[in-house]
PDB file of C-alpha atoms in Angstrom:
ATOM      1  CA  MET A  15    -144.815 -25.800 -29.385  1.00  0.00           C
ATOM      2  CA  ASP A  16    -145.419 -29.490 -29.593  1.00  0.00           C
ATOM      3  CA  ARG A  17    -141.680 -30.305 -29.827  1.00  0.00           C
ATOM      4  CA  SER A  18    -140.745 -28.187 -26.835  1.00  0.00           C
ATOM      5  CA  THR A  19    -143.557 -29.638 -24.816  1.00  0.00           C
ATOM      6  CA  ASN A  20    -142.394 -33.191 -25.572  1.00  0.00           C
ATOM      7  CA  LEU A  21    -138.803 -32.344 -24.519  1.00  0.00           C
ATOM      8  CA  ASP A  22    -139.934 -30.917 -21.206  1.00  0.00           C
ATOM      9  CA  ILE A  23    -142.034 -34.012 -20.470  1.00  0.00           C
ATOM     10  CA  GLU A  24    -139.050 -36.316 -21.215  1.00  0.00           C
ATOM     11  CA  GLU A  25    -136.774 -34.306 -18.921  1.00  0.00           C
ATOM     12  CA  LEU A  26    -139.303 -34.535 -16.127  1.00  0.00           C
ATOM     13  CA  LYS A  27    -139.480 -38.315 -16.534  1.00  0.00           C
ATOM     14  CA  MET A  28    -135.651 -38.667 -16.341  1.00  0.00           C
ATOM     15  CA  THR A  29    -135.411 -36.513 -13.247  1.00  0.00           C
ATOM     16  CA  ARG A  30    -138.141 -38.554 -11.548  1.00  0.00           C
ATOM     17  CA  GLU A  31    -136.399 -41.857 -12.358  1.00  0.00           C
ATOM     18  CA  GLN A  32    -133.043 -40.598 -10.966  1.00  0.00           C
ATOM     19  CA  TYR A  33    -134.767 -39.531  -7.758  1.00  0.00           C
ATOM     20  CA  ILE A  34    -136.484 -42.897  -7.313  1.00  0.00           C
ATOM     21  CA  LEU A  35    -133.156 -44.753  -7.875  1.00  0.00           C
ATOM     22  CA  ALA A  36    -131.318 -42.583  -5.336  1.00  0.00           C
ATOM     23  CA  THR A  37    -134.099 -43.089  -2.761  1.00  0.00           C
ATOM     24  CA  GLN A  38    -134.031 -46.856  -3.184  1.00  0.00           C
ATOM     25  CA  GLN A  39    -130.214 -47.038  -2.681  1.00  0.00           C
ATOM     26  CA  ASN A  40    -130.424 -45.121   0.573  1.00  0.00           C
ATOM     27  CA  ASN A  41    -133.172 -47.408   1.886  1.00  0.00           C
ATOM     28  CA  LEU A  42    -131.163 -50.647   1.162  1.00  0.00           C
ATOM     29  CA  PRO A  43    -130.185 -52.566   4.339  1.00  0.00           C
ATOM     30  CA  LYS A  44    -126.397 -52.558   5.124  1.00  0.00           C
ATOM     31  CA  ALA A  45    -124.489 -55.780   5.587  1.00  0.00           C
ATOM     32  CA  GLU A  46    -123.805 -56.414   9.221  1.00  0.00           C
ATOM     33  CA  ASN A  47    -120.801 -58.749   8.758  1.00  0.00           C
ATOM     34  CA  ALA A  48    -118.797 -56.624   6.231  1.00  0.00           C
ATOM     35  CA  HIS A  49    -114.905 -56.876   6.681  1.00  0.00           C
ATOM     36  CA  LEU A  50    -113.000 -53.631   7.385  1.00  0.00           C
ATOM     37  CA  TYR A  51    -109.384 -53.362   5.913  1.00  0.00           C
ATOM     38  CA  PRO A  52    -107.108 -50.779   7.644  1.00  0.00           C
ATOM     39  CA  VAL A  53    -105.090 -48.383   5.434  1.00  0.00           C
ATOM     40  CA  GLY A  54    -101.228 -47.919   6.113  1.00  0.00           C
ATOM     41  CA  ILE A  55     -97.950 -49.867   6.858  1.00  0.00           C
ATOM     42  CA  TYR A  56     -97.813 -51.956   9.984  1.00  0.00           C
ATOM     43  CA  GLY A  57     -95.606 -54.581  11.522  1.00  0.00           C
ATOM     44  CA  TRP A  58     -92.079 -55.463  10.264  1.00  0.00           C
ATOM     45  CA  ARG A  59     -92.578 -53.362   7.114  1.00  0.00           C
ATOM     46  CA  LYS A  60     -92.960 -50.254   9.232  1.00  0.00           C
ATOM     47  CA  ARG A  61     -89.839 -51.102  11.279  1.00  0.00           C
ATOM     48  CA  CYS A  62     -87.759 -51.670   8.071  1.00  0.00           C
ATOM     49  CA  LEU A  63     -88.937 -48.366   6.649  1.00  0.00           C
ATOM     50  CA  TYR A  64     -87.885 -46.511   9.794  1.00  0.00           C
ATOM     51  CA  PHE A  65     -84.510 -48.306   9.745  1.00  0.00           C
ATOM     52  CA  PHE A  66     -83.821 -47.276   6.145  1.00  0.00           C
ATOM     53  CA  VAL A  67     -84.862 -43.674   6.848  1.00  0.00           C
ATOM     54  CA  LEU A  68     -82.522 -43.596   9.861  1.00  0.00           C
ATOM     55  CA  LEU A  69     -79.674 -45.131   7.812  1.00  0.00           C
ATOM     56  CA  LEU A  70     -80.169 -42.533   5.061  1.00  0.00           C
ATOM     57  CA  LEU A  71     -80.101 -39.754   7.644  1.00  0.00           C
ATOM     58  CA  VAL A  72     -76.847 -41.048   9.167  1.00  0.00           C
ATOM     59  CA  THR A  73     -75.263 -41.345   5.694  1.00  0.00           C
ATOM     60  CA  MET A  74     -76.237 -37.769   4.859  1.00  0.00           C
ATOM     61  CA  ILE A  75     -74.742 -36.517   8.119  1.00  0.00           C
ATOM     62  CA  VAL A  76     -71.458 -38.415   7.512  1.00  0.00           C
ATOM     63  CA  ASN A  77     -71.241 -37.114   3.927  1.00  0.00           C
ATOM     64  CA  LEU A  78     -71.852 -33.573   5.097  1.00  0.00           C
ATOM     65  CA  ALA A  79     -69.173 -33.910   7.791  1.00  0.00           C
ATOM     66  CA  MET A  80     -66.652 -35.345   5.296  1.00  0.00           C
ATOM     67  CA  THR A  81     -67.401 -32.559   2.836  1.00  0.00           C
ATOM     68  CA  ILE A  82     -66.843 -29.891   5.492  1.00  0.00           C
ATOM     69  CA  TRP A  83     -63.586 -31.607   6.566  1.00  0.00           C
ATOM     70  CA  ILE A  84     -62.284 -31.758   2.975  1.00  0.00           C
ATOM     71  CA  LEU A  85     -63.165 -28.093   2.412  1.00  0.00           C
ATOM     72  CA  LYS A  86     -61.302 -27.156   5.560  1.00  0.00           C
ATOM     73  CA  VAL A  87     -58.231 -29.304   4.895  1.00  0.00           C
ATOM     74  CA  MET A  88     -57.910 -28.282   1.211  1.00  0.00           C
ATOM     75  CA  ASN A  89     -58.569 -24.671   2.174  1.00  0.00           C
ATOM     76  CA  PHE A  90     -61.299 -24.139  -0.359  1.00  0.00           C
ATOM     77  CA  THR A  91     -62.309 -20.511  -0.713  1.00  0.00           C
ATOM     78  CA  VAL A  92     -64.218 -18.390  -3.175  1.00  0.00           C
ATOM     79  CA  ASP A  93     -60.939 -17.502  -4.965  1.00  0.00           C
ATOM     80  CA  GLY A  94     -59.504 -20.999  -5.239  1.00  0.00           C
ATOM     81  CA  MET A  95     -58.070 -23.953  -3.335  1.00  0.00           C
ATOM     82  CA  GLY A  96     -55.144 -23.751  -0.913  1.00  0.00           C
ATOM     83  CA  ASN A  97     -52.170 -22.016  -2.575  1.00  0.00           C
ATOM     84  CA  LEU A  98     -54.008 -22.106  -5.896  1.00  0.00           C
ATOM     85  CA  ARG A  99     -55.890 -18.924  -6.708  1.00  0.00           C
ATOM     86  CA  VAL A 100     -58.059 -18.368  -9.744  1.00  0.00           C
ATOM     87  CA  THR A 101     -57.806 -14.785 -11.037  1.00  0.00           C
ATOM     88  CA  LYS A 102     -58.949 -12.949 -14.123  1.00  0.00           C
ATOM     89  CA  LYS A 103     -55.507 -13.300 -15.740  1.00  0.00           C
ATOM     90  CA  GLY A 104     -55.180 -17.017 -15.033  1.00  0.00           C
ATOM     91  CA  ILE A 105     -54.130 -19.214 -12.128  1.00  0.00           C
ATOM     92  CA  ARG A 106     -51.858 -18.018  -9.328  1.00  0.00           C
ATOM     93  CA  LEU A 107     -49.894 -20.616  -7.389  1.00  0.00           C
ATOM     94  CA  GLU A 108     -48.104 -19.669  -4.179  1.00  0.00           C
ATOM     95  CA  GLY A 109     -45.530 -21.626  -2.202  1.00  0.00           C
ATOM     96  CA  ILE A 110     -43.845 -24.915  -3.156  1.00  0.00           C
ATOM     97  CA  SER A 111     -45.780 -27.114  -5.591  1.00  0.00           C
ATOM     98  CA  GLU A 112     -45.109 -30.565  -7.016  1.00  0.00           C
ATOM     99  CA  PHE A 113     -46.281 -31.768 -10.439  1.00  0.00           C
ATOM    100  CA  LEU A 114     -46.320 -35.524 -10.921  1.00  0.00           C
ATOM    101  CA  LEU A 115     -47.501 -35.377 -14.545  1.00  0.00           C
ATOM    102  CA  PRO A 116     -46.600 -33.093 -17.481  1.00  0.00           C
ATOM    103  CA  LEU A 117     -47.627 -29.459 -17.142  1.00  0.00           C
ATOM    104  CA  TYR A 118     -48.931 -27.663 -20.231  1.00  0.00           C
ATOM    105  CA  VAL A 119     -49.071 -23.882 -19.892  1.00  0.00           C
ATOM    106  CA  LYS A 120     -48.659 -20.853 -22.114  1.00  0.00           C
ATOM    107  CA  GLU A 121     -46.792 -18.563 -19.706  1.00  0.00           C
ATOM    108  CA  ILE A 122     -45.262 -18.931 -16.237  1.00  0.00           C
ATOM    109  CA  HIS A 123     -44.548 -15.814 -14.159  1.00  0.00           C
ATOM    110  CA  SER A 124     -43.251 -15.366 -10.637  1.00  0.00           C
ATOM    111  CA  ARG A 125     -44.216 -12.674  -8.211  1.00  0.00           C
ATOM    112  CA  LYS A 126     -42.503  -9.309  -8.538  1.00  0.00           C
ATOM    113  CA  ASP A 127     -40.662  -9.693  -5.233  1.00  0.00           C
ATOM    114  CA  SER A 128     -39.503 -13.325  -5.585  1.00  0.00           C
ATOM    115  CA  PRO A 129     -37.679 -15.450  -8.169  1.00  0.00           C
ATOM    116  CA  LEU A 130     -39.061 -18.428 -10.074  1.00  0.00           C
ATOM    117  CA  VAL A 131     -37.412 -21.710  -9.031  1.00  0.00           C
ATOM    118  CA  LEU A 132     -37.819 -24.973 -10.959  1.00  0.00           C
ATOM    119  CA  GLN A 133     -36.436 -27.931  -9.029  1.00  0.00           C
ATOM    120  CA  SER A 134     -36.218 -31.643  -9.783  1.00  0.00           C
ATOM    121  CA  ASP A 135     -34.427 -34.639  -8.301  1.00  0.00           C
ATOM    122  CA  ARG A 136     -33.029 -35.615 -11.715  1.00  0.00           C
ATOM    123  CA  ASN A 137     -33.266 -32.866 -14.300  1.00  0.00           C
ATOM    124  CA  VAL A 138     -35.490 -30.082 -15.562  1.00  0.00           C
ATOM    125  CA  THR A 139     -36.458 -30.307 -19.236  1.00  0.00           C
ATOM    126  CA  VAL A 140     -38.290 -27.627 -21.209  1.00  0.00           C
ATOM    127  CA  ASN A 141     -39.620 -28.699 -24.622  1.00  0.00           C
ATOM    128  CA  ALA A 142     -41.016 -26.610 -27.476  1.00  0.00           C
ATOM    129  CA  ARG A 143     -43.177 -28.201 -30.152  1.00  0.00           C
ATOM    130  CA  ASN A 144     -44.814 -27.006 -33.341  1.00  0.00           C
ATOM    131  CA  HIS A 145     -48.472 -27.300 -34.312  1.00  0.00           C
ATOM    132  CA  MET A 146     -47.868 -30.884 -35.478  1.00  0.00           C
ATOM    133  CA  GLY A 147     -46.456 -31.942 -32.122  1.00  0.00           C
ATOM    134  CA  GLN A 148     -42.881 -32.296 -33.377  1.00  0.00           C
ATOM    135  CA  LEU A 149     -40.038 -31.304 -31.050  1.00  0.00           C
ATOM    136  CA  THR A 150     -38.392 -28.072 -32.244  1.00  0.00           C
ATOM    137  CA  GLY A 151     -36.380 -27.048 -29.182  1.00  0.00           C
ATOM    138  CA  GLN A 152     -35.265 -28.550 -25.891  1.00  0.00           C
ATOM    139  CA  LEU A 153     -33.469 -27.186 -22.836  1.00  0.00           C
ATOM    140  CA  THR A 154     -32.279 -29.712 -20.254  1.00  0.00           C
ATOM    141  CA  VAL A 155     -30.724 -28.745 -16.926  1.00  0.00           C
ATOM    142  CA  GLY A 156     -29.100 -31.822 -15.422  1.00  0.00           C
ATOM    143  CA  ALA A 157     -26.708 -32.656 -12.627  1.00  0.00           C
ATOM    144  CA  ASP A 158     -23.693 -32.785 -14.954  1.00  0.00           C
ATOM    145  CA  ALA A 159     -24.477 -30.390 -17.788  1.00  0.00           C
ATOM    146  CA  VAL A 160     -26.902 -27.909 -19.294  1.00  0.00           C
ATOM    147  CA  GLU A 161     -27.908 -28.964 -22.806  1.00  0.00           C
ATOM    148  CA  ALA A 162     -29.780 -26.936 -25.415  1.00  0.00           C
ATOM    149  CA  GLN A 163     -31.007 -28.579 -28.610  1.00  0.00           C
ATOM    150  CA  CYS A 164     -32.385 -26.198 -31.225  1.00  0.00           C
ATOM    151  CA  LYS A 165     -31.637 -24.774 -34.647  1.00  0.00           C
ATOM    152  CA  ARG A 166     -30.219 -21.523 -33.256  1.00  0.00           C
ATOM    153  CA  PHE A 167     -29.278 -20.499 -29.719  1.00  0.00           C
ATOM    154  CA  GLU A 168     -29.176 -16.786 -28.849  1.00  0.00           C
ATOM    155  CA  VAL A 169     -28.378 -14.699 -25.776  1.00  0.00           C
ATOM    156  CA  ARG A 170     -29.623 -11.092 -25.993  1.00  0.00           C
ATOM    157  CA  ALA A 171     -29.013  -7.993 -23.899  1.00  0.00           C
ATOM    158  CA  SER A 172     -31.845  -6.939 -21.618  1.00  0.00           C
ATOM    159  CA  GLU A 173     -31.657  -3.238 -22.516  1.00  0.00           C
ATOM    160  CA  ASP A 174     -31.578  -2.988 -26.305  1.00  0.00           C
ATOM    161  CA  GLY A 175     -32.065  -6.634 -27.325  1.00  0.00           C
ATOM    162  CA  ARG A 176     -28.632  -6.802 -28.951  1.00  0.00           C
ATOM    163  CA  VAL A 177     -27.351 -10.322 -29.660  1.00  0.00           C
ATOM    164  CA  LEU A 178     -24.532 -11.089 -27.238  1.00  0.00           C
ATOM    165  CA  PHE A 179     -24.032 -14.734 -28.200  1.00  0.00           C
ATOM    166  CA  SER A 180     -25.495 -16.866 -30.955  1.00  0.00           C
ATOM    167  CA  ALA A 181     -24.696 -20.367 -32.161  1.00  0.00           C
ATOM    168  CA  ASP A 182     -25.953 -22.561 -34.987  1.00  0.00           C
ATOM    169  CA  GLU A 183     -24.603 -25.357 -37.151  1.00  0.00           C
ATOM    170  CA  ASP A 184     -22.465 -23.008 -39.285  1.00  0.00           C
ATOM    171  CA  GLU A 185     -20.941 -20.469 -36.893  1.00  0.00           C
ATOM    172  CA  ILE A 186     -20.781 -19.035 -33.392  1.00  0.00           C
ATOM    173  CA  THR A 187     -21.086 -15.264 -33.041  1.00  0.00           C
ATOM    174  CA  ILE A 188     -20.104 -13.223 -29.979  1.00  0.00           C
ATOM    175  CA  GLY A 189     -21.572  -9.736 -30.120  1.00  0.00           C
ATOM    176  CA  ALA A 190     -20.235  -8.383 -26.821  1.00  0.00           C
ATOM    177  CA  GLU A 191     -17.910  -5.413 -26.835  1.00  0.00           C
ATOM    178  CA  LYS A 192     -15.183  -7.394 -25.087  1.00  0.00           C
ATOM    179  CA  LEU A 193     -14.389 -11.113 -24.878  1.00  0.00           C
ATOM    180  CA  LYS A 194     -12.527 -11.827 -21.642  1.00  0.00           C
ATOM    181  CA  VAL A 195     -10.826 -15.171 -20.935  1.00  0.00           C
ATOM    182  CA  THR A 196      -9.761 -15.489 -17.281  1.00  0.00           C
ATOM    183  CA  GLY A 197      -8.551 -19.102 -17.268  1.00  0.00           C
ATOM    184  CA  THR A 198      -4.979 -19.847 -16.277  1.00  0.00           C
ATOM    185  CA  GLU A 199      -4.424 -21.840 -19.479  1.00  0.00           C
ATOM    186  CA  GLY A 200      -5.949 -19.136 -21.672  1.00  0.00           C
ATOM    187  CA  ALA A 201      -8.035 -19.901 -24.727  1.00  0.00           C
ATOM    188  CA  VAL A 202      -7.364 -22.959 -26.900  1.00  0.00           C
ATOM    189  CA  PHE A 203      -8.404 -22.870 -30.580  1.00  0.00           C
ATOM    190  CA  GLY A 204      -8.324 -26.044 -32.640  1.00  0.00           C
ATOM    191  CA  HIS A 205      -8.430 -24.232 -35.987  1.00  0.00           C
ATOM    192  CA  SER A 206      -7.869 -20.773 -37.393  1.00  0.00           C
ATOM    193  CA  VAL A 207      -8.933 -17.570 -35.644  1.00  0.00           C
ATOM    194  CA  GLU A 208     -10.042 -14.442 -37.499  1.00  0.00           C
ATOM    195  CA  THR A 209     -10.087 -11.197 -35.517  1.00  0.00           C
ATOM    196  CA  PRO A 210      -9.248  -7.537 -36.192  1.00  0.00           C
ATOM    197  CA  HIS A 211      -7.747  -6.903 -32.754  1.00  0.00           C
ATOM    198  CA  ILE A 212      -6.152  -8.910 -29.951  1.00  0.00           C
ATOM    199  CA  ARG A 213      -5.344  -6.988 -26.784  1.00  0.00           C
ATOM    200  CA  ALA A 214      -4.325  -7.946 -23.268  1.00  0.00           C
ATOM    201  CA  GLU A 215      -5.636  -6.371 -20.104  1.00  0.00           C
ATOM    202  CA  PRO A 216      -3.816  -3.290 -18.753  1.00  0.00           C
ATOM    203  CA  SER A 217      -0.621  -4.241 -16.914  1.00  0.00           C
ATOM    204  CA  GLN A 218      -0.894  -7.772 -18.282  1.00  0.00           C
ATOM    205  CA  ASP A 219       1.128  -9.654 -20.903  1.00  0.00           C
ATOM    206  CA  LEU A 220      -0.303 -10.938 -24.165  1.00  0.00           C
ATOM    207  CA  ARG A 221       1.005 -14.338 -25.134  1.00  0.00           C
ATOM    208  CA  LEU A 222       0.267 -16.304 -28.292  1.00  0.00           C
ATOM    209  CA  GLU A 223       1.546 -19.846 -28.054  1.00  0.00           C
ATOM    210  CA  SER A 224       1.399 -23.095 -29.980  1.00  0.00           C
ATOM    211  CA  PRO A 225       2.995 -25.768 -27.752  1.00  0.00           C
ATOM    212  CA  THR A 226       3.520 -28.487 -30.395  1.00  0.00           C
ATOM    213  CA  ARG A 227       2.890 -26.854 -33.803  1.00  0.00           C
ATOM    214  CA  SER A 228       3.406 -23.617 -35.679  1.00  0.00           C
ATOM    215  CA  LEU A 229       1.883 -20.216 -35.003  1.00  0.00           C
ATOM    216  CA  ILE A 230       0.969 -18.400 -38.200  1.00  0.00           C
ATOM    217  CA  MET A 231      -0.353 -14.839 -38.478  1.00  0.00           C
ATOM    218  CA  GLU A 232      -1.564 -13.805 -41.920  1.00  0.00           C
ATOM    219  CA  ALA A 233      -3.129 -10.646 -43.313  1.00  0.00           C
ATOM    220  CA  PRO A 234      -3.412  -9.528 -46.952  1.00  0.00           C
ATOM    221  CA  ARG A 235      -2.514  -5.920 -46.124  1.00  0.00           C
ATOM    222  CA  GLY A 236       0.154  -6.515 -43.508  1.00  0.00           C
ATOM    223  CA  VAL A 237       0.742  -7.663 -39.966  1.00  0.00           C
ATOM    224  CA  GLN A 238       1.758  -5.008 -37.451  1.00  0.00           C
ATOM    225  CA  VAL A 239       3.235  -5.846 -34.063  1.00  0.00           C
ATOM    226  CA  ARG A 240       3.882  -2.848 -31.838  1.00  0.00           C
ATOM    227  CA  ALA A 241       5.037  -2.374 -28.252  1.00  0.00           C
ATOM    228  CA  ALA A 242       4.329   1.249 -27.347  1.00  0.00           C
ATOM    229  CA  ALA A 243       6.000   1.254 -23.917  1.00  0.00           C
ATOM    230  CA  GLY A 244       8.155  -1.856 -23.802  1.00  0.00           C
ATOM    231  CA  ASP A 245      10.311  -4.345 -25.673  1.00  0.00           C
ATOM    232  CA  PHE A 246       9.407  -6.625 -28.531  1.00  0.00           C
ATOM    233  CA  LYS A 247      11.083 -10.027 -28.376  1.00  0.00           C
ATOM    234  CA  ALA A 248      11.016 -12.888 -30.863  1.00  0.00           C
ATOM    235  CA  THR A 249      12.693 -16.072 -29.567  1.00  0.00           C
ATOM    236  CA  CYS A 250      13.000 -19.417 -31.300  1.00  0.00           C
ATOM    237  CA  ARG A 251      14.931 -22.611 -30.768  1.00  0.00           C
ATOM    238  CA  LYS A 252      16.303 -23.133 -34.270  1.00  0.00           C
ATOM    239  CA  GLU A 253      16.011 -20.490 -36.939  1.00  0.00           C
ATOM    240  CA  LEU A 254      14.288 -17.119 -37.245  1.00  0.00           C
ATOM    241  CA  HIS A 255      13.394 -16.215 -40.823  1.00  0.00           C
ATOM    242  CA  LEU A 256      12.624 -12.694 -42.025  1.00  0.00           C
ATOM    243  CA  GLN A 257      11.576 -12.888 -45.657  1.00  0.00           C
ATOM    244  CA  SER A 258      10.148 -10.349 -48.065  1.00  0.00           C
ATOM    245  CA  THR A 259       9.273 -11.655 -51.517  1.00  0.00           C
ATOM    246  CA  GLU A 260       8.862  -8.323 -53.305  1.00  0.00           C
ATOM    247  CA  GLY A 261       9.928  -5.582 -50.885  1.00  0.00           C
ATOM    248  CA  GLU A 262      12.726  -5.027 -48.436  1.00  0.00           C
ATOM    249  CA  ILE A 263      13.442  -5.593 -44.746  1.00  0.00           C
ATOM    250  CA  PHE A 264      13.887  -2.210 -43.082  1.00  0.00           C
ATOM    251  CA  LEU A 265      15.455  -1.868 -39.631  1.00  0.00           C
ATOM    252  CA  ASN A 266      15.140   1.631 -38.223  1.00  0.00           C
ATOM    253  CA  ALA A 267      16.636   2.243 -34.782  1.00  0.00           C
ATOM    254  CA  ASP A 268      19.265   4.377 -33.044  1.00  0.00           C
ATOM    255  CA  THR A 269      21.315   1.275 -32.310  1.00  0.00           C
ATOM    256  CA  ILE A 270      21.286  -2.070 -34.107  1.00  0.00           C
ATOM    257  CA  ARG A 271      23.082  -4.923 -32.375  1.00  0.00           C
ATOM    258  CA  LEU A 272      23.836  -8.399 -33.667  1.00  0.00           C
ATOM    259  CA  GLY A 273      25.055 -10.591 -30.832  1.00  0.00           C
ATOM    260  CA  ASN A 274      26.902 -13.919 -30.855  1.00  0.00           C
ATOM    261  CA  LEU A 275      28.225 -13.498 -34.386  1.00  0.00           C
ATOM    262  CA  PRO A 276      31.236 -15.667 -35.264  1.00  0.00           C
ATOM    263  CA  THR A 277      34.546 -13.806 -35.275  1.00  0.00           C
ATOM    264  CA  GLY A 278      37.289 -14.438 -37.740  1.00  0.00           C
ATOM    265  CA  SER A 279      40.986 -14.145 -36.856  1.00  0.00           C
ATOM    266  CA  PHE A 280      43.415 -11.940 -38.778  1.00  0.00           C
ATOM    267  CA  SER A 281      46.967 -10.829 -38.027  1.00  0.00           C
ATOM    268  CA  SER A 282      48.916  -8.328 -40.082  1.00  0.00           C
ATOM    269  CA  SER A 283      52.298  -9.930 -39.186  1.00  0.00           C
ATOM    270  CA  PRO A 284      52.679 -13.334 -37.635  1.00  0.00           C
ATOM    271  CA  SER A 285      55.648 -12.254 -35.460  1.00  0.00           C
ATOM    272  CA  SER A 286      53.957  -9.207 -33.883  1.00  0.00           C
ATOM    273  CA  PRO A 287      51.730  -9.754 -30.829  1.00  0.00           C
ATOM    274  CA  ASN A 288      47.993  -9.373 -31.305  1.00  0.00           C
ATOM    275  CA  PRO A 289      46.696  -6.279 -29.482  1.00  0.00           C
ATOM    276  CA  ARG A 290      43.238  -6.298 -27.888  1.00  0.00           C
ATOM    277  CA  GLN A 291      40.785  -5.952 -30.743  1.00  0.00           C
ATOM    278  CA  THR A 292      37.932  -3.458 -30.136  1.00  0.00           C
ATOM    279  CA  VAL A 293      36.821  -2.650 -33.675  1.00  0.00           C
ATOM    280  CA  TYR A 294      35.463  -5.266 -36.094  1.00  0.00           C
ATOM    281  CA  GLU A 295      34.308  -5.313 -39.634  1.00  0.00           C
ATOM    282  CA  LEU A 296      30.929  -6.834 -40.540  1.00  0.00           C
ATOM    283  CA  CYS A 297      31.250  -9.295 -43.352  1.00  0.00           C
ATOM    284  CA  ALA A 298      28.798 -11.479 -45.258  1.00  0.00           C
ATOM    285  CA  CYS A 299      29.238 -14.846 -46.885  1.00  0.00           C
ATOM    286  CA  PRO A 300      27.722 -15.656 -50.296  1.00  0.00           C
ATOM    287  CA  ASN A 301      24.910 -17.542 -48.582  1.00  0.00           C
ATOM    288  CA  GLY A 302      24.054 -14.477 -46.493  1.00  0.00           C
ATOM    289  CA  LYS A 303      25.746 -15.511 -43.271  1.00  0.00           C
ATOM    290  CA  LEU A 304      27.199 -12.602 -41.268  1.00  0.00           C
ATOM    291  CA  TYR A 305      30.436 -12.717 -39.340  1.00  0.00           C
ATOM    292  CA  LEU A 306      32.897 -10.337 -37.775  1.00  0.00           C
ATOM    293  CA  SER A 307      36.430  -9.745 -38.900  1.00  0.00           C
ATOM    294  CA  PRO A 308      39.031  -7.660 -37.043  1.00  0.00           C
ATOM    295  CA  ALA A 309      39.168  -4.236 -38.583  1.00  0.00           C
ATOM    296  CA  GLY A 310      42.359  -3.146 -40.258  1.00  0.00           C
ATOM    297  CA  VAL A 311      43.575  -0.451 -42.551  1.00  0.00           C
ATOM    298  CA  GLY A 312      41.729  -2.115 -45.392  1.00  0.00           C
ATOM    299  CA  SER A 313      39.020  -4.742 -45.613  1.00  0.00           C
ATOM    300  CA  THR A 314      39.918  -7.958 -43.804  1.00  0.00           C
ATOM    301  CA  CYS A 315      36.879 -10.019 -44.859  1.00  0.00           C
ATOM    302  CA  GLN A 316      38.882 -11.933 -47.466  1.00  0.00           C
ATOM    303  CA  PHE A 317      41.423 -13.039 -44.892  1.00  0.00           C
ATOM    304  CA  SER A 318      38.703 -14.278 -42.515  1.00  0.00           C
ATOM    305  CA  SER A 319      36.512 -15.893 -45.163  1.00  0.00           C
ATOM    306  CA  SER A 320      37.279 -19.367 -43.869  1.00  0.00           C
ATOM    307  CA  ILE A 321      34.168 -19.028 -41.675  1.00  0.00           C
ATOM    308  CA  CYS A 322      32.056 -19.223 -44.823  1.00  0.00           C
ATOM    309  CA  LEU A 323      33.383 -22.713 -45.435  1.00  0.00           C
ATOM    310  CA  TRP A 324      31.886 -23.954 -42.161  1.00  0.00           C
ATOM    311  CA  SER A 325      28.358 -22.830 -42.943  1.00  0.00           C
TER     312      SER A 325
END
């Protein structure tokens, strides 16, 4: 009880002192000549602030107008910009476009109803590189030539993917069913040609020619030349050789003619006139040369053998 009573007395004293202090402050006389300072911005500072606010407003309006003009000129839309459209599958570009720097893409497709045209003032070059950045293939379309640089060049059919043409360092393969050469000078081969069949077009002639060198046809199992509905002619300037090392030369025809053979002269009696000779005897010299001798009752080759001395 004594402690609580003491605490209450002390609180009453403090409250009384605070009241006396507050009453004394209110009763103090105010200073009559106190200076009053206005709050705010006045004078040239206020004018500068308004000028800067106005300048900022004008700048914002100009920027907004320029932004709207650029959006309108570049044809910005929700899907893209101008002829450039952004789709789920990638980027779609319509119309004519110019690329001033290299273009790196994975695939380029044209629309279904229009072709894809790549155009350049000098040339169009398509490069392929590996994961290390090294050049592995190059296709250049220029004003003078079309060049392809790669390890192997292939042209495939669109239907079954069959190789129609392929070329590498070792060989060139043509997989088409027919190779057709329409040039007036034909096809020129610098070295040997291996083929199972050479055929001309219907109603056209087939001509194999070597203007300055020899023409050789070789086959281990034989060479067959056949003219089913026409003539077969072999013409040369000097000599025509028919040689068989192990077999024989067989001529099978209804009529065999040997033209421009030399003809020997023979007369049974020097005093009797020579009648018109219509039948001749075919003779052969030791070196194989053939000549004609007028036919008689017996063989006349011995009497006309002087032709063998000229050969």
